[in-house]
XYZ file of C-alpha atoms in Angstrom:
73
model
C 111.923 96.576 128.645
C 114.500 99.027 129.941
C 118.156 98.147 129.649
C 120.267 98.562 132.774
C 122.424 101.678 132.798
C 126.007 100.985 131.804
C 128.520 103.635 132.710
C 131.273 104.326 130.238
C 134.737 103.469 131.435
C 136.786 106.573 132.130
C 140.377 106.481 130.928
C 142.756 107.704 133.609
C 146.179 109.016 132.702
C 148.796 109.306 135.455
C 151.032 112.378 135.259
C 154.077 112.919 137.506
C 154.983 116.474 138.450
C 158.752 116.824 137.910
C 158.849 120.469 138.962
C 156.352 122.338 141.136
C 154.204 124.877 139.317
C 150.965 126.826 139.569
C 148.411 127.481 136.849
C 145.247 129.495 137.376
C 145.660 129.157 141.167
C 145.924 125.357 140.975
C 149.057 123.721 142.327
C 151.144 120.815 141.091
C 153.773 119.737 143.626
C 157.078 118.196 142.547
C 157.172 114.438 143.086
C 153.399 113.991 143.281
C 151.331 112.088 140.735
C 148.091 113.538 139.396
C 145.289 112.046 137.330
C 143.838 113.213 134.032
C 140.366 111.681 133.646
C 139.292 111.321 130.020
C 135.676 111.247 128.928
C 134.306 111.381 125.402
C 134.492 115.176 125.144
C 136.508 116.310 128.156
C 139.751 115.789 130.037
C 139.736 116.803 133.698
C 143.234 117.237 135.108
C 143.004 116.919 138.878
C 145.495 119.202 140.642
C 146.356 119.429 144.339
C 143.543 121.922 144.990
C 141.093 121.588 142.120
C 140.691 120.551 138.500
C 141.098 122.101 135.073
C 138.999 120.939 132.127
C 140.276 120.643 128.571
C 139.025 119.295 125.278
C 140.976 116.171 124.270
C 142.692 118.159 121.505
C 143.734 120.936 123.873
C 144.925 118.419 126.477
C 147.430 117.035 123.946
C 148.756 120.572 123.372
C 148.904 121.255 127.128
C 151.012 118.119 127.674
C 153.504 119.395 125.088
C 153.549 122.879 126.641
C 154.018 121.453 130.167
C 156.546 118.751 129.230
C 159.237 120.444 131.332
C 157.105 120.080 134.489
C 154.896 116.994 133.835
C 155.588 113.537 132.451
C 153.383 110.528 131.841
C 153.881 107.577 134.181
């Protein structure tokens, strides 16, 4: 008997843009909140006009590098 499909819960991290910036033609606007969606092997950071994908390890490094423009809510 087949088991019903159970989707894995996606962790969502809220990040507030404290200074507008652009990275690889994706925009983060000061004062707006953006979501980083975590899966088992990927973090998708959803910008104003698209997303960037990172490994979980790289995402932690990106947060440190961008700490002057992004903060966790």
